[in-house]
Coordinates of C-alpha atoms and ligand atoms in Angstrom, one line a residue:
M1 CA 0.0 -0.1 0.0
A2 CA 1.1 3.6 -0.6
V3 CA 1.1 4.1 3.1
T4 CA 3.8 1.7 3.7
T5 CA 6.0 2.9 0.9
A6 CA 5.7 6.4 2.4
E7 CA 7.2 5.2 5.7
P8 CA 10.8 5.9 5.3
E9 CA 10.1 9.4 4.1
I10 CA 8.0 10.1 7.2
S11 CA 10.7 8.8 9.6
T12 CA 13.1 11.4 8.3
R13 CA 10.7 14.1 9.3
V14 CA 10.1 12.8 12.9
A15 CA 11.2 15.3 15.6
P16 CA 14.6 14.8 17.3
A17 CA 14.7 12.6 20.4
P18 CA 12.4 14.1 23.0
E19 CA 15.1 14.6 25.6
A20 CA 16.9 17.0 23.3
L21 CA 14.0 19.3 23.3
T22 CA 11.8 20.9 25.9
D23 CA 8.7 23.1 25.5
G24 CA 6.9 25.9 27.3
F25 CA 4.9 23.5 29.5
H26 CA 7.9 21.9 30.9
L27 CA 10.2 25.0 31.2
L28 CA 7.4 26.6 33.3
I29 CA 7.1 23.5 35.5
D30 CA 10.9 23.3 35.9
A31 CA 11.2 27.0 36.7
L32 CA 8.5 26.7 39.4
K33 CA 10.2 23.6 40.8
L34 CA 13.6 25.4 40.7
N35 CA 12.2 28.1 43.0
G36 CA 10.8 25.8 45.5
V37 CA 7.2 25.5 44.4
E38 CA 5.8 22.1 45.5
T39 CA 2.0 22.7 45.2
I40 CA -0.3 24.2 42.7
Y41 CA -3.9 25.1 43.4
N42 CA -5.7 24.7 40.1
V43 CA -8.8 24.6 38.0
P44 CA -8.2 22.9 34.6
G45 CA -9.4 24.0 31.2
I46 CA -8.0 25.4 27.9
P47 CA -5.1 26.2 27.8
I48 CA -3.8 24.8 31.0
T49 CA -5.3 21.4 31.3
D50 CA -2.2 19.6 30.3
L51 CA 0.1 22.0 32.2
G52 CA -1.7 20.7 35.4
R53 CA -1.3 17.1 34.3
Y54 CA 2.3 17.5 33.3
A55 CA 3.0 19.3 36.6
Q56 CA 1.5 16.4 38.5
A57 CA 3.5 14.0 36.4
Q58 CA 6.6 15.9 37.2
G59 CA 6.1 15.5 41.0
L60 CA 4.3 18.7 41.9
R61 CA 1.1 18.3 44.0
V62 CA -1.6 19.7 41.9
L63 CA -4.9 20.1 43.7
S64 CA -8.0 20.8 41.5
F65 CA -10.7 22.9 42.9
R66 CA -14.4 23.4 41.9
H67 CA -14.1 27.1 41.5
E68 CA -11.0 29.3 40.9
Q69 CA -11.8 31.8 43.8
H70 CA -11.2 28.9 46.3
A71 CA -8.1 27.7 44.5
G72 CA -6.9 31.3 44.8
Y73 CA -7.8 31.6 48.5
A74 CA -5.9 28.4 49.1
A75 CA -2.8 29.8 47.4
A76 CA -3.1 33.0 49.4
A77 CA -3.4 31.1 52.7
A78 CA -0.4 28.9 51.7
G79 CA 1.6 32.1 51.1
F80 CA 0.8 33.4 54.5
L81 CA 1.6 30.0 56.2
T82 CA 4.8 29.1 54.3
K83 CA 6.4 32.5 53.5
K84 CA 6.7 31.2 49.9
P85 CA 4.3 32.3 47.2
G86 CA 1.2 30.1 47.0
V87 CA 0.5 29.3 43.3
C88 CA -2.8 29.3 41.7
M89 CA -3.5 28.3 38.1
T90 CA -6.6 29.3 36.1
V91 CA -8.0 29.3 32.6
S92 CA -8.5 32.5 30.5
A93 CA -11.0 35.3 31.0
P94 CA -13.8 33.9 33.4
G95 CA -11.4 31.5 35.2
F96 CA -8.9 34.4 35.5
L97 CA -11.5 36.8 36.9
N98 CA -12.6 34.2 39.4
G99 CA -9.1 33.9 40.7
L100 CA -8.4 37.6 40.6
T101 CA -10.5 38.2 43.8
A102 CA -8.1 36.0 45.6
L103 CA -5.0 37.7 44.1
A104 CA -6.3 41.0 45.2
H105 CA -7.1 39.5 48.7
A106 CA -3.4 38.2 48.9
T107 CA -2.1 41.7 47.9
T108 CA -4.4 43.5 50.4
N109 CA -3.2 41.1 53.1
C110 CA 0.5 41.5 52.1
W111 CA 0.8 37.8 51.5
P112 CA 3.0 36.3 48.7
M113 CA 1.0 34.6 45.9
I114 CA 1.3 34.0 42.1
L115 CA -1.7 33.7 39.9
I116 CA -0.6 32.0 36.6
S117 CA -3.4 32.3 34.1
G118 CA -3.7 30.9 30.7
S119 CA -4.7 33.5 28.1
S120 CA -5.8 33.7 24.6
E121 CA -3.7 34.7 21.5
R122 CA -2.4 38.2 21.7
E123 CA -2.7 39.0 18.0
I124 CA -6.5 38.3 18.2
V125 CA -7.2 39.7 21.6
D126 CA -5.3 43.0 20.9
L127 CA -7.3 43.5 17.7
Q128 CA -10.5 42.5 19.6
R129 CA -11.3 40.0 16.9
G130 CA -13.3 37.9 19.4
D131 CA -11.1 35.1 20.4
Y132 CA -12.1 32.2 22.6
E133 CA -12.2 33.7 26.1
E134 CA -10.9 37.0 24.9
M135 CA -9.7 39.3 27.5
D136 CA -6.8 41.8 28.0
Q137 CA -6.0 40.0 31.3
L138 CA -2.7 41.7 32.0
A139 CA -4.2 45.2 32.1
I140 CA -7.1 44.0 34.3
A141 CA -4.8 42.2 36.8
R142 CA -2.4 45.1 37.2
P143 CA -4.3 47.3 39.6
H144 CA -5.1 44.3 41.8
A145 CA -1.7 42.9 42.1
K146 CA 1.7 44.0 43.4
A147 CA 3.1 43.2 40.0
A148 CA 1.9 41.7 36.7
Y149 CA 4.0 40.1 33.9
R150 CA 3.4 38.4 30.6
I151 CA 5.7 35.8 29.0
L152 CA 5.7 35.6 25.3
H153 CA 8.7 33.4 24.5
A154 CA 9.8 30.1 25.8
E155 CA 13.3 31.4 26.5
D156 CA 11.8 34.0 28.7
I157 CA 10.0 31.6 31.1
G158 CA 12.9 31.5 33.5
L159 CA 13.0 35.3 33.7
G160 CA 9.2 35.6 34.1
V161 CA 9.0 33.1 36.9
A162 CA 12.1 34.7 38.6
R163 CA 10.5 38.0 38.3
A164 CA 7.2 36.8 39.8
M165 CA 8.9 35.0 42.7
R166 CA 11.0 38.1 43.7
A167 CA 8.1 40.5 43.3
A168 CA 5.9 38.3 45.4
L169 CA 8.4 38.0 48.2
T170 CA 10.7 40.9 48.4
G171 CA 9.8 44.0 50.6
R172 CA 6.1 43.9 51.4
P173 CA 4.8 40.6 50.1
G174 CA 1.9 40.6 47.7
G175 CA 0.1 38.9 44.8
V176 CA 1.7 38.7 41.4
Y177 CA 0.0 37.9 38.1
L178 CA 1.8 35.9 35.4
D179 CA 0.0 35.8 32.0
V180 CA 0.8 32.7 30.0
P181 CA -0.7 32.8 26.5
G182 CA -1.7 29.3 25.3
Q183 CA 0.8 29.3 22.4
L184 CA 3.7 29.9 24.8
L185 CA 3.1 26.4 26.4
G186 CA 3.6 24.6 23.1
Q187 CA 6.8 26.5 22.0
V188 CA 9.8 24.2 21.6
M189 CA 13.3 24.9 22.6
D190 CA 16.6 23.1 22.9
A191 CA 16.5 21.3 26.2
A192 CA 20.0 22.2 27.4
E193 CA 19.5 25.8 26.4
G194 CA 16.2 25.8 28.1
A195 CA 17.8 24.5 31.3
R196 CA 20.4 27.3 31.1
S197 CA 17.6 29.9 30.7
L198 CA 16.0 29.1 34.2
I199 CA 16.8 31.4 37.1
E200 CA 16.7 30.4 40.8
V201 CA 16.2 33.6 42.7
V202 CA 18.9 34.2 45.3
D203 CA 17.8 35.6 48.7
P204 CA 14.4 36.8 47.8
N205 CA 13.7 37.8 51.4
P206 CA 16.8 39.7 52.3
A207 CA 17.3 40.8 56.0
S208 CA 16.6 44.5 56.2
V209 CA 17.7 46.4 59.3
P210 CA 17.1 50.0 60.2
S211 CA 19.9 52.4 61.1
P212 CA 21.4 52.4 64.6
E213 CA 19.9 55.8 65.0
A214 CA 16.4 54.5 64.3
I215 CA 17.0 51.7 66.8
S216 CA 18.1 54.2 69.6
R217 CA 15.3 56.5 68.8
A218 CA 12.7 53.7 69.1
L219 CA 14.2 52.5 72.3
E220 CA 14.1 56.0 73.7
V221 CA 10.5 56.4 72.9
L222 CA 9.6 53.1 74.2
G223 CA 11.7 53.4 77.4
S224 CA 10.1 56.7 78.4
A225 CA 6.5 55.4 78.1
K226 CA 4.6 55.0 81.4
K227 CA 1.8 52.9 79.9
P228 CA 3.1 51.1 76.8
L229 CA 1.3 48.6 74.7
I230 CA 2.4 46.3 71.9
I231 CA 0.1 45.3 69.0
L232 CA 1.2 42.3 67.1
G233 CA -0.2 42.0 63.5
K234 CA -0.3 39.2 60.9
G235 CA 2.9 40.6 59.3
A236 CA 4.7 39.6 62.4
A237 CA 3.1 36.0 62.2
H238 CA 4.1 35.8 58.6
A239 CA 7.6 36.9 59.2
Q240 CA 8.4 33.5 60.9
A241 CA 10.5 35.3 63.5
D242 CA 8.6 33.7 66.4
D243 CA 11.5 33.4 68.9
A244 CA 12.8 36.9 68.3
V245 CA 9.3 38.3 68.7
R246 CA 8.6 36.4 71.8
E247 CA 11.9 37.4 73.3
L248 CA 11.3 41.1 72.4
V249 CA 7.8 41.1 73.9
E250 CA 9.0 39.5 77.1
T251 CA 12.0 41.6 77.4
L252 CA 10.1 44.8 77.0
G253 CA 7.4 43.5 79.4
F254 CA 4.6 45.5 77.8
P255 CA 1.0 44.2 77.7
Y256 CA 0.3 43.2 74.1
L257 CA -2.8 42.8 71.8
P258 CA -2.6 40.2 69.1
M259 CA -4.6 41.1 65.9
S260 CA -6.6 38.2 64.7
M261 CA -4.1 36.3 62.7
A262 CA -1.3 37.2 65.1
K263 CA -3.1 35.2 67.8
G264 CA -0.8 32.3 69.0
L265 CA 2.4 34.1 68.0
L266 CA 2.7 34.1 71.8
P267 CA 0.1 32.0 73.3
D268 CA -3.2 33.8 74.1
T269 CA -2.8 32.5 77.7
H270 CA 0.4 34.4 78.1
P271 CA 0.5 36.7 81.2
Q272 CA 1.2 39.8 79.0
C273 CA -1.7 39.1 76.6
S274 CA -4.2 41.8 77.2
S275 CA -7.0 40.8 74.7
A276 CA -9.6 40.5 77.5
A277 CA -8.7 44.2 78.5
R278 CA -8.7 45.6 74.9
S279 CA -10.9 48.6 75.7
L280 CA -8.7 49.6 78.7
V281 CA -5.2 49.2 76.9
L282 CA -6.3 51.0 73.8
K283 CA -7.8 53.9 75.8
E284 CA -5.2 54.3 78.5
S285 CA -1.9 53.5 76.9
D286 CA 0.5 56.3 76.2
C287 CA 2.7 54.6 73.7
V288 CA 1.8 51.9 71.1
F289 CA 4.5 49.7 69.4
L290 CA 3.0 48.2 66.2
I291 CA 4.8 45.1 65.1
G292 CA 3.7 44.0 61.6
A293 CA 0.2 45.6 62.1
R294 CA -1.3 48.4 60.2
L295 CA -3.4 51.3 61.7
N296 CA -6.1 50.7 59.3
W297 CA -9.9 50.3 59.8
L298 CA -9.4 47.2 62.0
L299 CA -7.7 49.5 64.6
G300 CA -10.0 52.5 64.0
H301 CA -7.2 54.3 62.2
G302 CA -5.6 54.9 65.7
Q303 CA -8.2 57.5 66.6
G304 CA -11.6 58.0 68.0
K305 CA -13.2 57.3 71.3
A306 CA -11.7 53.9 71.7
W307 CA -8.3 55.4 71.6
G308 CA -8.8 57.8 74.5
E309 CA -7.9 61.5 74.5
K310 CA -6.6 62.9 71.2
G311 CA -2.9 63.2 71.0
S312 CA -2.5 61.2 74.1
K313 CA -0.2 58.5 72.5
K314 CA 3.0 58.1 70.7
F315 CA 3.4 55.4 68.1
V316 CA 6.5 53.2 67.2
Q317 CA 6.2 50.9 64.2
I318 CA 8.1 48.0 62.7
D319 CA 7.1 47.5 59.1
I320 CA 8.9 46.3 55.9
E321 CA 7.0 48.9 53.9
P322 CA 8.4 52.4 54.3
S323 CA 5.2 54.1 53.0
E324 CA 3.1 52.5 55.8
M325 CA 4.6 55.1 58.3
D326 CA 2.4 58.0 59.0
S327 CA -0.4 56.5 57.0
N328 CA -2.9 57.3 59.7
Q329 CA -1.0 58.7 62.7
K330 CA 2.4 60.3 63.3
I331 CA 4.9 57.5 63.8
S332 CA 7.4 58.9 66.3
A333 CA 10.0 56.2 65.7
P334 CA 9.7 54.3 62.5
L335 CA 11.6 51.0 62.3
I336 CA 11.6 50.1 58.6
G337 CA 12.8 46.5 58.1
D338 CA 11.8 42.9 58.6
V339 CA 10.3 41.9 62.0
G340 CA 13.0 39.3 62.7
S341 CA 16.0 41.5 62.0
V342 CA 14.5 44.6 63.7
A343 CA 13.5 42.6 66.8
R344 CA 17.0 41.1 67.0
A345 CA 18.6 44.6 66.5
L346 CA 16.5 46.0 69.3
L347 CA 17.4 43.2 71.7
K348 CA 21.0 43.5 70.9
E349 CA 20.9 47.3 71.8
I350 CA 18.9 46.6 75.0
G351 CA 21.6 44.0 75.9
G352 CA 19.8 42.9 79.1
R353 CA 19.4 46.5 80.4
W354 CA 15.7 47.3 80.4
E355 CA 13.4 48.6 82.9
K356 CA 10.0 47.1 82.5
P357 CA 6.9 49.2 82.9
S358 CA 5.6 49.9 86.3
A359 CA 3.4 47.3 88.1
D360 CA 0.8 50.1 88.4
W361 CA 0.2 49.7 84.7
T362 CA 0.8 46.0 84.0
G363 CA -1.0 45.1 87.3
A364 CA -4.1 47.2 86.3
V365 CA -4.2 45.5 82.9
R366 CA -3.7 42.0 84.4
A367 CA -6.5 42.6 86.9
K368 CA -8.9 43.7 84.2
V369 CA -8.0 40.6 82.0
E370 CA -8.6 38.3 85.0
A371 CA -11.9 39.9 85.9
N372 CA -13.1 39.7 82.4
V373 CA -12.1 36.2 81.9
A374 CA -13.7 35.1 85.2
K375 CA -16.9 36.9 84.1
M376 CA -17.0 35.0 80.7
A377 CA -16.1 31.6 82.1
P378 CA -19.5 30.4 83.3
R379 CA -21.2 31.5 80.0
L380 CA -18.9 29.3 78.0
K381 CA -20.0 26.4 80.1
N382 CA -23.7 26.6 79.3
N383 CA -25.3 23.6 77.7
N384 CA -28.2 25.5 76.0
S385 CA -30.1 23.8 73.2
P386 CA -30.2 25.2 70.5
M387 CA -26.9 26.6 71.2
D388 CA -25.6 30.1 71.6
Y389 CA -22.2 31.3 70.5
Q390 CA -20.7 31.2 74.0
G391 CA -21.8 27.5 74.7
S392 CA -20.7 26.2 71.3
L393 CA -17.4 28.1 71.2
G394 CA -16.6 27.3 74.8
V395 CA -16.4 23.7 73.6
I396 CA -14.2 24.7 70.7
K397 CA -11.9 26.7 73.0
D398 CA -11.4 23.6 75.2
L399 CA -10.7 21.4 72.2
I400 CA -8.1 23.8 70.7
A401 CA -6.3 24.0 74.1
E402 CA -6.1 20.2 74.1
N403 CA -5.0 20.1 70.5
P404 CA -2.9 23.3 70.0
D405 CA -1.5 22.1 66.6
V406 CA -5.0 22.2 65.0
V407 CA -5.2 25.0 62.4
L408 CA -8.4 27.0 63.1
V409 CA -10.1 28.5 60.0
N410 CA -12.9 31.0 60.8
E411 CA -15.3 33.1 58.9
G412 CA -18.8 34.7 59.4
A413 CA -20.0 37.7 61.3
N414 CA -21.0 36.6 64.8
A415 CA -19.4 33.2 64.1
L416 CA -16.1 35.1 63.3
D417 CA -16.1 37.8 66.0
Q418 CA -17.2 35.5 68.9
C419 CA -14.8 32.7 67.9
R420 CA -11.9 35.2 67.7
S421 CA -12.6 36.5 71.2
I422 CA -13.5 33.2 72.9
V423 CA -11.2 30.6 71.3
D424 CA -7.5 31.0 72.5
I425 CA -4.8 30.1 70.0
H426 CA -1.6 28.6 71.4
K427 CA 0.9 28.5 68.6
P428 CA 2.0 30.8 65.7
R429 CA 0.0 30.8 62.4
K430 CA -2.7 28.5 63.7
R431 CA -5.5 30.8 62.9
L432 CA -6.6 31.8 59.3
D433 CA -9.6 34.1 58.8
V434 CA -11.2 36.7 56.5
G435 CA -8.2 39.1 56.6
T436 CA -8.1 42.8 56.0
W437 CA -11.1 42.9 53.7
G438 CA -13.3 40.7 55.9
I439 CA -14.1 38.5 52.9
M440 CA -16.8 35.7 53.2
G441 CA -15.8 32.6 51.3
I442 CA -12.2 32.1 52.3
G443 CA -13.1 29.2 54.5
M444 CA -12.8 26.0 52.4
G445 CA -9.9 27.2 50.3
S446 CA -7.9 28.2 53.4
A447 CA -8.9 24.8 55.1
V448 CA -7.5 22.8 52.1
A449 CA -4.3 24.9 52.1
A450 CA -3.8 24.5 55.9
A451 CA -4.2 20.7 55.7
V452 CA -2.0 20.4 52.7
E453 CA 0.7 22.7 53.8
T454 CA 1.0 21.7 57.5
G455 CA -0.3 18.1 57.4
N456 CA -2.2 19.1 60.6
Q457 CA -5.8 18.6 61.5
V458 CA -7.9 21.6 60.6
L459 CA -11.1 22.9 62.2
A460 CA -13.1 25.3 60.1
V461 CA -15.7 27.4 62.1
E462 CA -18.0 28.8 59.6
G463 CA -21.1 30.9 59.6
D464 CA -23.9 29.3 57.6
S465 CA -23.7 32.2 55.2
A466 CA -19.9 32.3 55.0
F467 CA -19.9 28.6 54.2
G468 CA -22.4 29.2 51.4
F469 CA -19.7 31.1 49.5
C470 CA -17.4 28.2 49.3
G471 CA -19.4 25.1 50.4
M472 CA -18.9 23.1 47.1
E473 CA -15.3 22.8 47.9
I474 CA -16.3 20.3 50.5
E475 CA -16.0 17.9 47.6
T476 CA -12.4 19.0 47.2
V477 CA -11.9 18.2 50.9
C478 CA -13.3 14.7 50.5
R479 CA -11.6 14.0 47.1
Y480 CA -8.1 14.5 48.7
D481 CA -9.2 13.0 52.0
L482 CA -8.0 15.9 54.0
P483 CA -8.3 16.0 57.8
V484 CA -10.7 19.0 57.8
C485 CA -13.6 19.2 60.3
T486 CA -16.0 21.9 59.3
V487 CA -18.4 23.3 61.9
I488 CA -21.3 25.3 60.5
M489 CA -22.7 27.7 63.0
N490 CA -26.2 27.4 61.7
N491 CA -28.4 30.3 62.9
N492 CA -30.5 30.1 59.7
G493 CA -29.1 33.3 58.2
I494 CA -26.8 36.3 57.9
Y495 CA -26.3 37.6 61.4
R496 CA -29.6 36.2 62.6
G497 CA -32.3 33.9 61.3
D498 CA -35.3 35.7 62.7
G499 CA -35.4 38.6 60.2
E500 CA -38.8 39.5 58.8
N501 CA -40.0 40.7 55.4
W502 CA -41.2 44.3 56.3
A503 CA -43.5 44.3 53.3
G504 CA -45.2 41.2 54.8
G505 CA -44.9 39.2 51.6
K506 CA -44.2 35.5 51.1
D507 CA -40.4 36.0 50.3
P508 CA -38.2 35.5 53.4
S509 CA -36.2 38.5 54.7
T510 CA -33.1 39.3 52.7
T511 CA -30.9 37.9 55.5
V512 CA -32.8 34.7 56.2
F513 CA -32.1 31.2 54.7
V514 CA -34.0 28.0 54.6
K515 CA -34.9 27.1 58.2
G516 CA -33.2 24.1 59.8
A517 CA -31.0 23.4 56.7
R518 CA -29.1 20.1 57.0
Y519 CA -25.6 21.2 55.8
D520 CA -24.3 17.7 57.1
K521 CA -26.1 16.0 54.2
M522 CA -23.9 17.9 51.7
I523 CA -20.7 16.1 52.8
E524 CA -22.4 12.7 52.8
A525 CA -22.9 13.1 49.1
F526 CA -19.1 13.0 48.7
G527 CA -18.5 10.2 51.2
G528 CA -17.6 12.3 54.2
V529 CA -19.0 12.2 57.6
G530 CA -22.1 14.4 58.4
V531 CA -23.4 15.1 61.8
T532 CA -26.1 17.4 63.2
V533 CA -25.8 18.6 66.8
D534 CA -28.0 21.0 68.8
N535 CA -26.1 21.1 72.2
P536 CA -22.5 21.7 73.3
D537 CA -22.0 18.2 74.7
A538 CA -22.9 16.6 71.4
L539 CA -20.7 19.2 69.6
R540 CA -17.8 18.2 71.8
R541 CA -18.2 14.5 71.0
A542 CA -18.6 15.1 67.3
I543 CA -15.4 17.2 67.0
K544 CA -13.4 14.8 69.1
E545 CA -14.5 12.0 66.9
A546 CA -13.5 14.0 63.7
F547 CA -10.0 14.8 65.3
A548 CA -9.5 11.1 66.2
S549 CA -10.5 9.8 62.8
R550 CA -9.0 12.7 60.7
K551 CA -11.9 12.0 58.3
P552 CA -13.5 14.8 56.3
T553 CA -16.4 15.8 58.6
L554 CA -19.1 18.4 58.5
I555 CA -20.9 19.2 61.7
N556 CA -24.2 21.1 61.4
A557 CA -24.3 23.0 64.7
V558 CA -27.7 24.4 65.4
I559 CA -27.5 27.8 66.8
A560 CA -30.4 30.0 68.2
E561 CA -31.7 32.2 65.5
D562 CA -31.7 35.2 67.8
A563 CA -28.2 34.6 69.2
G564 CA -26.3 37.0 67.0
K565 CA -26.1 40.7 66.4
E566 CA -26.4 42.6 63.2
S567 CA -23.0 42.6 61.5
G568 CA -21.4 41.0 64.6
N569 CA -19.0 43.6 66.3
I570 CA -19.0 46.0 63.4
G571 CA -22.6 47.0 63.1
N572 CA -21.4 50.7 63.6
L573 CA -20.1 50.6 60.1
N574 CA -23.6 50.2 58.6
P575 CA -24.9 53.6 57.2
S576 CA -28.2 54.6 58.8
S577 CA -31.4 55.8 57.3
V578 CA -33.6 58.5 58.8
V579 CA -36.6 57.4 56.8
A580 CA -36.3 53.7 58.0
Q581 CA -36.6 54.8 61.6
Q582 CA -40.0 56.2 60.9
R583 CA -41.2 54.0 58.2
Y584 CA -40.4 50.5 59.6
P585 CA -41.0 50.1 63.3
Q586 CA -39.2 46.9 63.1
A587 CA -36.0 48.6 62.1
R588 CA -35.6 49.9 65.6
K589 CA -35.2 46.5 67.0
I590 CA -32.1 45.6 65.0
K591 CA -29.0 46.0 66.9
Ligands
ADP1 P1 -3.3 43.0 60.9 O1 -4.4 43.0 60.1 O2 -2.9 41.8 61.7 O3 -3.2 44.2 61.8 P2 -1.9 44.0 58.6 O4 -2.1 43.1 57.4 O5 -2.7 45.2 58.7 O6 -1.9 43.2 60.0 O7 -0.4 44.5 58.6 C1 0.7 43.7 58.3 C2 1.9 44.5 58.1 O8 3.0 43.7 58.2 C3 1.9 45.1 56.7 O9 2.0 46.5 56.7 C4 3.2 44.6 56.0 O10 3.9 45.4 55.2 C5 3.9 44.1 57.2 N1 4.9 43.0 57.0 C6 4.7 41.9 56.3 N2 5.7 41.0 56.4 C7 6.7 41.7 57.2 C8 7.9 41.3 57.6 N3 8.5 40.1 57.3 N4 8.5 42.2 58.5 C9 8.0 43.4 58.7 N5 6.7 43.8 58.2 C10 6.1 42.9 57.5
TPW2 C1 -17.5 38.4 49.6 C2 -20.9 40.7 53.7 C3 -20.3 40.0 56.1 S1 -20.5 38.8 57.2 C4 -21.7 38.0 56.2 C5 -21.8 38.6 54.9 C6 -22.6 38.1 53.9 C7 -22.3 36.6 56.5 C8 -22.6 36.6 58.1 O1 -23.5 35.5 58.3 P1 -22.9 34.0 58.8 O2 -22.4 34.4 60.3 O3 -21.7 33.7 58.0 O4 -24.0 33.0 58.8 P2 -23.3 34.7 61.6 O5 -22.8 33.8 62.6 O6 -23.3 36.2 61.9 O7 -24.8 34.4 61.2 N1 -19.7 39.1 50.4 C9 -18.3 39.0 50.6 N2 -17.8 39.4 51.8 C10 -18.6 40.0 52.8 N3 -18.0 40.4 53.9 C11 -20.0 40.0 52.6 C12 -20.5 39.7 51.3 C13 -21.0 39.8 54.9
MG3 MG1 -25.4 32.7 60.1

């Protein structure tokens, strides 16, 4: 047959032996591996389906999600936990946009992350000829990322990945966008030349230390304070300088407040921890030492009633980002550098000579902490059914104390605020939550990342609304058989389940969900363990069982519909309507 006679001719046209060549797919994988990437949080589709497969084949762990936003939140959380960029991979246009929220979240939180997105063909996109999933992704990513790059040629892949790594990590960490047009992946290159084109970034996290003058200035301000206070932020937790931070806090002897994700940097049960006297220390302190924490909305911008008399305080701040200084209040002694290096420089200069603040101040703070803790204790022991936040979270407080390596993931409004204040964290980076934006939906992505990156048991405490933003990823948890126990604080709605439709119509109120929903049935569909509980004793048993089995578990915890407050602790941020107070008598009841 003609076909057989043609064979010799065809064989002369066969490509050279595969090991002599490489391609864009494999250069990208090799570049990521060379820079320490071990895990990719992914959603497959054109043009990156094979990239995920090949990465898996090349020994990377590639976890596929059901929606890019959660793959992205996982990458962001991985960045916070590991101090290396978490990597998320998405398809073009819609997948890219789904992942972009997470990239912006990472940037806002100062966490290192890289979003690699496939994109359509430049020459068609740029002429707006209507390509498959056409979008100018690079331009759209730029304002939401710390940096954004596009790679057009296989020989530039090493450079592109190196630039992304360094931008994500150096200085204030952030999210980086890397645009990978489909045609790049198929480009072919000589393998040896390709290997030479890759770049391993050297010292992407350089130690940065302020001048000796800045150190003495800071110690002078801190030393002359009568009522000093330390605020630890998630930048200090991310810095992974745990011993230096602890030594600095204990040497200075100041009361300290941990911000949400700095909880556990020193254990919340530490004698200097003043979380339970927050109002007192914010109001009465005369000097506040911020360590990896910003004076943003979460701290009332360092002003207002909670901060006591105007002008009554001096601020000292450690931050890696120079422009953070004076962003809200005058910083009398800026310490620009990384938390670890600055803490060690301060300790060296102190050299064992430090006069701790007077017992008048530290004793008053301690007395307030002890009184408030004692007042709260009996409420945490109640066995009400349905549960309130105190009874249910009292159980979780006990179980986290018994299992301090568990990573607690937490989101919701009341479910968030109550859990943050009730549940002590005992070790660094064991709490992940909604971050600077207060985003709902970070729960399941963060839980997957926490389980994958640490290997530890994860407990996700989720408002029923918060869980709704990411609930489908419970399948991801089951598919990878991760030790994640999810507790849904089910009060039938957003903030409360007892809202009414003020027009009196058939539709429920805008904040109310299906009554008595059985979220536990969802996980059963994917082979996980589902449990419903309506009292603290049963909740304790169910969580203990989940921790012992390490099986994917979802506990539907029935919370009283009227247990929560509008917007949790931040109801004051809601705008108010003069009209509503007159027109809807029910509006007055909302608090
Ligand atoms: P929180 O919400 O806990 O108060 P923020 O996210 O507001 O914390 O602030 C974290 C700060 O920490 C950011 O301003 C960031 O620039 C800074 N930061 C991040 N990593 C480091 C580091 N390694 N050293 C010093 N500062 C850091
Ligand atoms: C991406 C607004 C803040 S808190 C919340 C919403 C919708 C849900 C609160 O209800 P939940 O908790 O989770 O049931 P609880 O215990 O008070 O009942 N969209 C995004 N982010 C935010 N923050 C919102 C909406 C919001
Ligand atoms: Mg709720």
